[in-house]
GROMACS .gro file of C-alpha atoms in nm:
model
  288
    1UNK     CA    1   0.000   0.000   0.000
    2UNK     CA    2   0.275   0.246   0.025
    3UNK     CA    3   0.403   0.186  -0.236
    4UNK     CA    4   0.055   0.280  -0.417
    5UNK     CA    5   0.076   0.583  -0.215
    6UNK     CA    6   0.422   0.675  -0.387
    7UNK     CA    7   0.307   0.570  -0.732
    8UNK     CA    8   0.019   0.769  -0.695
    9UNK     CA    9   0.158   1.088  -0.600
   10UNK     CA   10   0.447   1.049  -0.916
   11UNK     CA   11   0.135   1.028  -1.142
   12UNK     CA   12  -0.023   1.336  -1.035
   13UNK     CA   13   0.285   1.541  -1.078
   14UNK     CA   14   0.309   1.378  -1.412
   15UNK     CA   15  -0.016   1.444  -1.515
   16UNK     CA   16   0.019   1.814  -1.504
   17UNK     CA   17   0.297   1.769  -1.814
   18UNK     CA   18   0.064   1.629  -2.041
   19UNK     CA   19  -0.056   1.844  -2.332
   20UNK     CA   20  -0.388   1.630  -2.341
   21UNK     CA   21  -0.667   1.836  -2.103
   22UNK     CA   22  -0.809   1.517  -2.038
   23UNK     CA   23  -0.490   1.372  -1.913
   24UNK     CA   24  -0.382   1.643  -1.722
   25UNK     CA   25  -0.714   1.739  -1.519
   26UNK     CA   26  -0.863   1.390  -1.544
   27UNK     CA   27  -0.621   1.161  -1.439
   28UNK     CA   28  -0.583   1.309  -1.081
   29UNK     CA   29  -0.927   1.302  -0.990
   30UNK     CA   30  -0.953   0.947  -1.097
   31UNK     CA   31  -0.610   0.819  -0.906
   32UNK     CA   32  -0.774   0.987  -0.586
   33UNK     CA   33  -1.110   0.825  -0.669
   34UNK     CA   34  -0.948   0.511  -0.638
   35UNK     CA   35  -0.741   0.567  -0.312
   36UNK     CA   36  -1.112   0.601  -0.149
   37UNK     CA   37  -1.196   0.241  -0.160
   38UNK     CA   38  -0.907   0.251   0.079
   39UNK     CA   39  -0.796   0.549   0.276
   40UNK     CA   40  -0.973   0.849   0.145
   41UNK     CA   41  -1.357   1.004   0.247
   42UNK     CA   42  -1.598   1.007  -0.080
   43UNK     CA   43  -1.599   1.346   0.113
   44UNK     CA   44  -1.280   1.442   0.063
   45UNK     CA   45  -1.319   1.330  -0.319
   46UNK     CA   46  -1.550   1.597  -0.367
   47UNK     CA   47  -1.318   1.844  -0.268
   48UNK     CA   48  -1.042   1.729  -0.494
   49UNK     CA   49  -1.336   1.786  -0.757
   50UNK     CA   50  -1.391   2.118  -0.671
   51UNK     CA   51  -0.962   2.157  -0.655
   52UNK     CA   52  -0.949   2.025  -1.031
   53UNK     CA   53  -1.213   2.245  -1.151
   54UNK     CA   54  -1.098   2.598  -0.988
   55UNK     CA   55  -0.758   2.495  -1.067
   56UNK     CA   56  -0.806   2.462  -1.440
   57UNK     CA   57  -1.048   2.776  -1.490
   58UNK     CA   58  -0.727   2.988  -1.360
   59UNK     CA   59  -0.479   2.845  -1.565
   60UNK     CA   60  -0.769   2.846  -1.894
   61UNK     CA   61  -0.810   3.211  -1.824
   62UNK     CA   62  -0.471   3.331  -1.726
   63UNK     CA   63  -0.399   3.513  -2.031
   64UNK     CA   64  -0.734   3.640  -2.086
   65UNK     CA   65  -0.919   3.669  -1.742
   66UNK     CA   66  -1.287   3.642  -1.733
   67UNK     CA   67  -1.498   3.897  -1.479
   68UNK     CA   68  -1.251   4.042  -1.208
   69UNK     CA   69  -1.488   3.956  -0.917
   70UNK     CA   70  -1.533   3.598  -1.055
   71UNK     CA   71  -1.164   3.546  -1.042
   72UNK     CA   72  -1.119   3.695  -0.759
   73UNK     CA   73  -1.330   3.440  -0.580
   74UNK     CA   74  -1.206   3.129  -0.776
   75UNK     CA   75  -0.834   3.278  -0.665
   76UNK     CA   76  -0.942   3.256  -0.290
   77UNK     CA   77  -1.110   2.928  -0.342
   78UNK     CA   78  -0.752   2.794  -0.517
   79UNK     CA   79  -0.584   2.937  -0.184
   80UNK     CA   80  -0.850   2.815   0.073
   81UNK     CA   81  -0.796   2.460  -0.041
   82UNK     CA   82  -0.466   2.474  -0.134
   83UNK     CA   83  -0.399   2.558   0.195
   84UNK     CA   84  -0.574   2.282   0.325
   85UNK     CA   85  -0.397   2.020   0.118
   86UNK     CA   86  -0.052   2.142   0.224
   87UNK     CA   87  -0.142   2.128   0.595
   88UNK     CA   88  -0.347   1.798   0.557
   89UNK     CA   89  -0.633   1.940   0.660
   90UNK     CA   90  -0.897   1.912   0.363
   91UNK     CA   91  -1.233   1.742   0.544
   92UNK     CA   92  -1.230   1.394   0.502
   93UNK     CA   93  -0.858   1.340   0.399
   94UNK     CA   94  -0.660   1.079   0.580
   95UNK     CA   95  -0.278   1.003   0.514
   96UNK     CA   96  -0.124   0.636   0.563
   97UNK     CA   97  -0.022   0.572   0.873
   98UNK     CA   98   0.355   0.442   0.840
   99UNK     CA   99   0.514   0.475   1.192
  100UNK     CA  100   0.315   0.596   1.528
  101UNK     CA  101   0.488   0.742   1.821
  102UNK     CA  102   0.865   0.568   1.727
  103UNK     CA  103   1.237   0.748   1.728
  104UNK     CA  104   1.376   0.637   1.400
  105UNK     CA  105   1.725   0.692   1.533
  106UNK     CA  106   1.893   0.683   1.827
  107UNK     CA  107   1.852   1.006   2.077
  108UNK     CA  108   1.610   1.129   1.816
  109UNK     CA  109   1.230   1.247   1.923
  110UNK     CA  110   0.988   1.026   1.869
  111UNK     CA  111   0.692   1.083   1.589
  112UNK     CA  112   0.449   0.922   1.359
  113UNK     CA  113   0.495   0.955   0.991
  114UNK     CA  114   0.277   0.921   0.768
  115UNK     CA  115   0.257   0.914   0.363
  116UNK     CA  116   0.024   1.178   0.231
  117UNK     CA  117  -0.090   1.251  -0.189
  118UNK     CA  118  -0.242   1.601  -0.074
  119UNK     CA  119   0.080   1.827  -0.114
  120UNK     CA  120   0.104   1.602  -0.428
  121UNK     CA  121  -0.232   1.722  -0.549
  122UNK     CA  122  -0.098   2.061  -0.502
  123UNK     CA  123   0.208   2.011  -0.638
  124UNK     CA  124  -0.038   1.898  -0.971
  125UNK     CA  125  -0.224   2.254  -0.951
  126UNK     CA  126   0.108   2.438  -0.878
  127UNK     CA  127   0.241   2.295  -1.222
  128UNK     CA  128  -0.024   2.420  -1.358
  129UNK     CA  129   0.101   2.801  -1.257
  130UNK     CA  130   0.465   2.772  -1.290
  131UNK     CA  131   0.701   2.573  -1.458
  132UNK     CA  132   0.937   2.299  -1.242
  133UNK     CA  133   1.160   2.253  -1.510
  134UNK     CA  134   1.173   2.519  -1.792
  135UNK     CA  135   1.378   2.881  -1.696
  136UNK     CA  136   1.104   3.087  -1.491
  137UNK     CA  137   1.373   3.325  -1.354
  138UNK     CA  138   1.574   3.545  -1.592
  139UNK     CA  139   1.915   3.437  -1.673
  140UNK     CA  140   2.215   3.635  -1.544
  141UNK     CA  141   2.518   3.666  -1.789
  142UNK     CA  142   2.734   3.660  -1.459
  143UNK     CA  143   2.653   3.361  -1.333
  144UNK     CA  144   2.899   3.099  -1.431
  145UNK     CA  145   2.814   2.695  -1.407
  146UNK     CA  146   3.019   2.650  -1.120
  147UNK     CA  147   2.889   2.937  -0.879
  148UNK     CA  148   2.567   2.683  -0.814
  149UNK     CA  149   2.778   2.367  -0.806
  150UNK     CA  150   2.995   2.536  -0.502
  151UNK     CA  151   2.738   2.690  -0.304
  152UNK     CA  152   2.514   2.407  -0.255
  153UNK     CA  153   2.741   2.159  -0.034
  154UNK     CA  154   2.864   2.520   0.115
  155UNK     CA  155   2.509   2.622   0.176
  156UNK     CA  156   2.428   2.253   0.313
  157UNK     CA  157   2.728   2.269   0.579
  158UNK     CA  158   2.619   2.616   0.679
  159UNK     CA  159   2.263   2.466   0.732
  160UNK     CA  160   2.366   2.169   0.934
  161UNK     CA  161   2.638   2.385   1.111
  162UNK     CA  162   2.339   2.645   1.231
  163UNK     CA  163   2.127   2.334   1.310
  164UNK     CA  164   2.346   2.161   1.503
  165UNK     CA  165   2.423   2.510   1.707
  166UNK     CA  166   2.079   2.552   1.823
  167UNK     CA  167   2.077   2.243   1.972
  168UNK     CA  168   1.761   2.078   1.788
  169UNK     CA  169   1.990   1.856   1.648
  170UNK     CA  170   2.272   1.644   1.720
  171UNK     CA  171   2.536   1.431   1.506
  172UNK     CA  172   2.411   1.109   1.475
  173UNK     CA  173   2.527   0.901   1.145
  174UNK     CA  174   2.298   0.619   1.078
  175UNK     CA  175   2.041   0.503   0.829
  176UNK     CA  176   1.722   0.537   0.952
  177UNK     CA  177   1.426   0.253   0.964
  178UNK     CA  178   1.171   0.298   0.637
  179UNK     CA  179   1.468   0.503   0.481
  180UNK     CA  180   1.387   0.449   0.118
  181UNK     CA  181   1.017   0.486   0.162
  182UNK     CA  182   1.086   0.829   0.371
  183UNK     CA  183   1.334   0.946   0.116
  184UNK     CA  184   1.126   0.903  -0.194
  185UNK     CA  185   0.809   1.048  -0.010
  186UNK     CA  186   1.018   1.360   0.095
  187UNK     CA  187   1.117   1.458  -0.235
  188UNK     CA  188   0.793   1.387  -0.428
  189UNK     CA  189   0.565   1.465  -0.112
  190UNK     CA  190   0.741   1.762   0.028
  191UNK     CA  191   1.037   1.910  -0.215
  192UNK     CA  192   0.816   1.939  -0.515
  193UNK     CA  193   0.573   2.088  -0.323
  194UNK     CA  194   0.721   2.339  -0.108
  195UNK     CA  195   0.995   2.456  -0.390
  196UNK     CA  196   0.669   2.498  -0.612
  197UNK     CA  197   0.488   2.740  -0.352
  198UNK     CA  198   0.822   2.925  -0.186
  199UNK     CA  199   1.046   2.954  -0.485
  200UNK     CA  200   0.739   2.944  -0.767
  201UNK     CA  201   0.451   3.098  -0.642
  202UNK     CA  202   0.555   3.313  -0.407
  203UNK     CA  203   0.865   3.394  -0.573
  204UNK     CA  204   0.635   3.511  -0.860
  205UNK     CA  205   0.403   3.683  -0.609
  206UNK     CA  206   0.647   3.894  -0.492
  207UNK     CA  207   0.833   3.998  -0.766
  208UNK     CA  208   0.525   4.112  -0.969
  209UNK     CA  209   0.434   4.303  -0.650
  210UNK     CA  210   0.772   4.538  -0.556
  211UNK     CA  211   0.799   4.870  -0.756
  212UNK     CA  212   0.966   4.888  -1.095
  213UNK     CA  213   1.212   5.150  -0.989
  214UNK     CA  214   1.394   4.956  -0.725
  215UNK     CA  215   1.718   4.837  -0.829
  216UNK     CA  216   1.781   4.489  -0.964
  217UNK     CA  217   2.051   4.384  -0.661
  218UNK     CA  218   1.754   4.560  -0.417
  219UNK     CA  219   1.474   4.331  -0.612
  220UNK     CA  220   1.667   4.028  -0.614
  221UNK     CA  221   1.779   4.095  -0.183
  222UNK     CA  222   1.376   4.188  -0.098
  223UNK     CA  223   1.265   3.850  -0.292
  224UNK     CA  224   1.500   3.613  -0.152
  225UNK     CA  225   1.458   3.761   0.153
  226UNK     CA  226   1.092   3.768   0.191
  227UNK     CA  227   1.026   3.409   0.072
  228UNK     CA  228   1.313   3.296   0.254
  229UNK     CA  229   1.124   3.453   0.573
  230UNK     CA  230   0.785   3.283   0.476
  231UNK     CA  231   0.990   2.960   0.433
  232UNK     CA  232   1.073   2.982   0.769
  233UNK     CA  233   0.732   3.086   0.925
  234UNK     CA  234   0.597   2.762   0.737
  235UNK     CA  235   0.774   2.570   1.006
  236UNK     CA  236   0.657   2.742   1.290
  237UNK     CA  237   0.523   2.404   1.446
  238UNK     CA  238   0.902   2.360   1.509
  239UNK     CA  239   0.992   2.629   1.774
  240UNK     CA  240   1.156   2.946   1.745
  241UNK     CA  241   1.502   2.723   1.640
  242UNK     CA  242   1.350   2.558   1.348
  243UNK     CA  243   1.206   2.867   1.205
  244UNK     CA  244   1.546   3.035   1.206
  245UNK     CA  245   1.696   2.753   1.031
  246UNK     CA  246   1.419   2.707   0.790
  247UNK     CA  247   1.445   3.030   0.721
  248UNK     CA  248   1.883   3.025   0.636
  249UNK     CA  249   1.771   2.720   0.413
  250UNK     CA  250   1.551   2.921   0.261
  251UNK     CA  251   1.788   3.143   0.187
  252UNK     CA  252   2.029   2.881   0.037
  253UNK     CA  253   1.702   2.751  -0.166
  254UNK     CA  254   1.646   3.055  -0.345
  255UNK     CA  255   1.981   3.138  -0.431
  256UNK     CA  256   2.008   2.849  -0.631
  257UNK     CA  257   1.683   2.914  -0.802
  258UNK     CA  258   1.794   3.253  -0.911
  259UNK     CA  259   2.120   3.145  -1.027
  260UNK     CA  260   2.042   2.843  -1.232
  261UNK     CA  261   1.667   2.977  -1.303
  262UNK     CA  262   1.522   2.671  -1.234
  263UNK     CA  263   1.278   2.533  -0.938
  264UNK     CA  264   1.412   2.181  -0.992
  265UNK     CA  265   1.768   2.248  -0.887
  266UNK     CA  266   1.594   2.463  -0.583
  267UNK     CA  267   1.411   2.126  -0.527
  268UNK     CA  268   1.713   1.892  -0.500
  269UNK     CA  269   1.903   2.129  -0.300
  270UNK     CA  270   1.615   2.092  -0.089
  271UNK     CA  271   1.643   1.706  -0.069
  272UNK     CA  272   1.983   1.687  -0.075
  273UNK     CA  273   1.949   1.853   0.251
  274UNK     CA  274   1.732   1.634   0.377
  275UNK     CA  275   1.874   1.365   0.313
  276UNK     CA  276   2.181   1.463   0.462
  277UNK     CA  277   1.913   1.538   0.757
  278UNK     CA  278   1.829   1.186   0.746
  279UNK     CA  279   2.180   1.028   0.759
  280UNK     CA  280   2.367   1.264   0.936
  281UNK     CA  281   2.161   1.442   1.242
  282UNK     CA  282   1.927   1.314   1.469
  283UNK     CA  283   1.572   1.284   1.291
  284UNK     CA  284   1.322   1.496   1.267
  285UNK     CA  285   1.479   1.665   1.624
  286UNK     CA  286   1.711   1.577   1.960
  287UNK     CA  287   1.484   1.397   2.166
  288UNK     CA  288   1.529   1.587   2.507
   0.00000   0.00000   0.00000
């Protein structure tokens, strides 16, 4: 069954790179319909119906919007359940219970994990918006091929250096139980997802939002720093700690993005660090 769960959320991510409509906005709702002779509410279905449809009037009408007030609404709708999905919180949603209550490593706090297709689902709408792939971030004639290559495992020390500082984690070099399963569920599950909202949508947000006559080094220090500071708030749940370094990996996060131009490399930064998370550190936090 978790393995379903994995499959599941790859397809809906894939889906949203189809050029057939009935591909791309049928194929989620009938991969969830079929998770809900198992785990998922008919209830919840009918939000994921409601998700598809909002979702592709948005992106059908992005170049030539329909009423103001009508898009309006369908934009708040798109956020209301989009919201819900990240935070796993839709009504009748229910992820697969994995692990309850259990330290996967030793002096590490113990928690349940579970595998969830909601982010995926947004991840599938998010794709819709913004490209994971193709350049969405103008190029820099600067940047040189090796300036990304040497600040990720820089940025990733400095992370786990920060990390280790606060004291919410601790060295602790071991592979965890479930490691595969956790690994490939973090990057398709939470990566995808997050890199798509931070360093797409928000990134996009933002930028079409400061004024034209600010500087391009003040433009590009305002958007990396105010996503990077939403990145962090995102992981409020973790104490006053976490949010700080949430909010440095943030930083690292959308540095890449604006210096290869690309969310994907932002996403495997992302995993990279997790991973290294995972191996290296005590996981998720120091049990205390």
């Amino acid at each position: 069954m978790a393995e379903y769960y994995l499959v599941v959320s790859a397809l809906l991510i894939a889906s949203a790179f189809s050029a057939s409509q009935w591909v791309k906005f049928g194929l989620p709702f009938l991969l969830l319909s079929a998770l809900c002779f198992v785990t998922l509410s008919p209830v919840f279905l009918i939000f994921v119906a409601l998700y598809i449809y909002v979702t592709w009037s948005l992106s059908a009408h992005q170049s030539k919007p329909v009423n103001p007030w009508i898009t309006r609404l369908f934009q708040l709708m798109w956020f209301v359940l989009s919201a819900g999905l990240i935070i796993h919180k839709l009504p009748g949603y229910q992820g697969l219970l994995i692990a309850e209550d259990i330290a996967l490593k030793a002096g590490s706090l113990p928690a349940s994990f579970y595998l969830n297709v909601d982010k995926a689902l947004f991840s599938w709408s998010a794709l819709c918006f913004v490209p994971l792939i193709k350049r969405s971030f103008p190029s820099n004639t600067r940047v040189r091929w090796w300036m990304p290559v040497l600040l990720v495992p820089c940025g990733i020390g400095a992370v786990v250096l920060i990390a280790v500082s606060t004291g919410i984690v601790t060295r602790q070099v071991a592979v965890p139980a479930w490691f595969p399963l956790l690994a490939l569920s973090n990057l398709i599950n939470t990566c995808v997802a997050e890199e798509l909202l931070f360093r797409g949508l928000l990134f996009k947000f933002v930028t079409n939002k400061l004024p034209a006559k600010l500087s391009s080094t003040a433009r590009t220090l305002l958007i990396l720093t105010i996503t990077s500071a939403g990145f962090g708030l995102a992981h409020f749940a973790g104490g006053t700690s976490y949010m700080i370094v949430a909010t440095v990996a943030g930083l690292l996060y959308g540095a890449v993005y604006m210096l290869t131009g690309r969310i994907v490399f932002a996403v495997l930064t992302h995993w990279l660090l997790n991973i290294t998370h995972m191996l290296v550190l005590t996981y998720p936090m120091t049990d205390v």
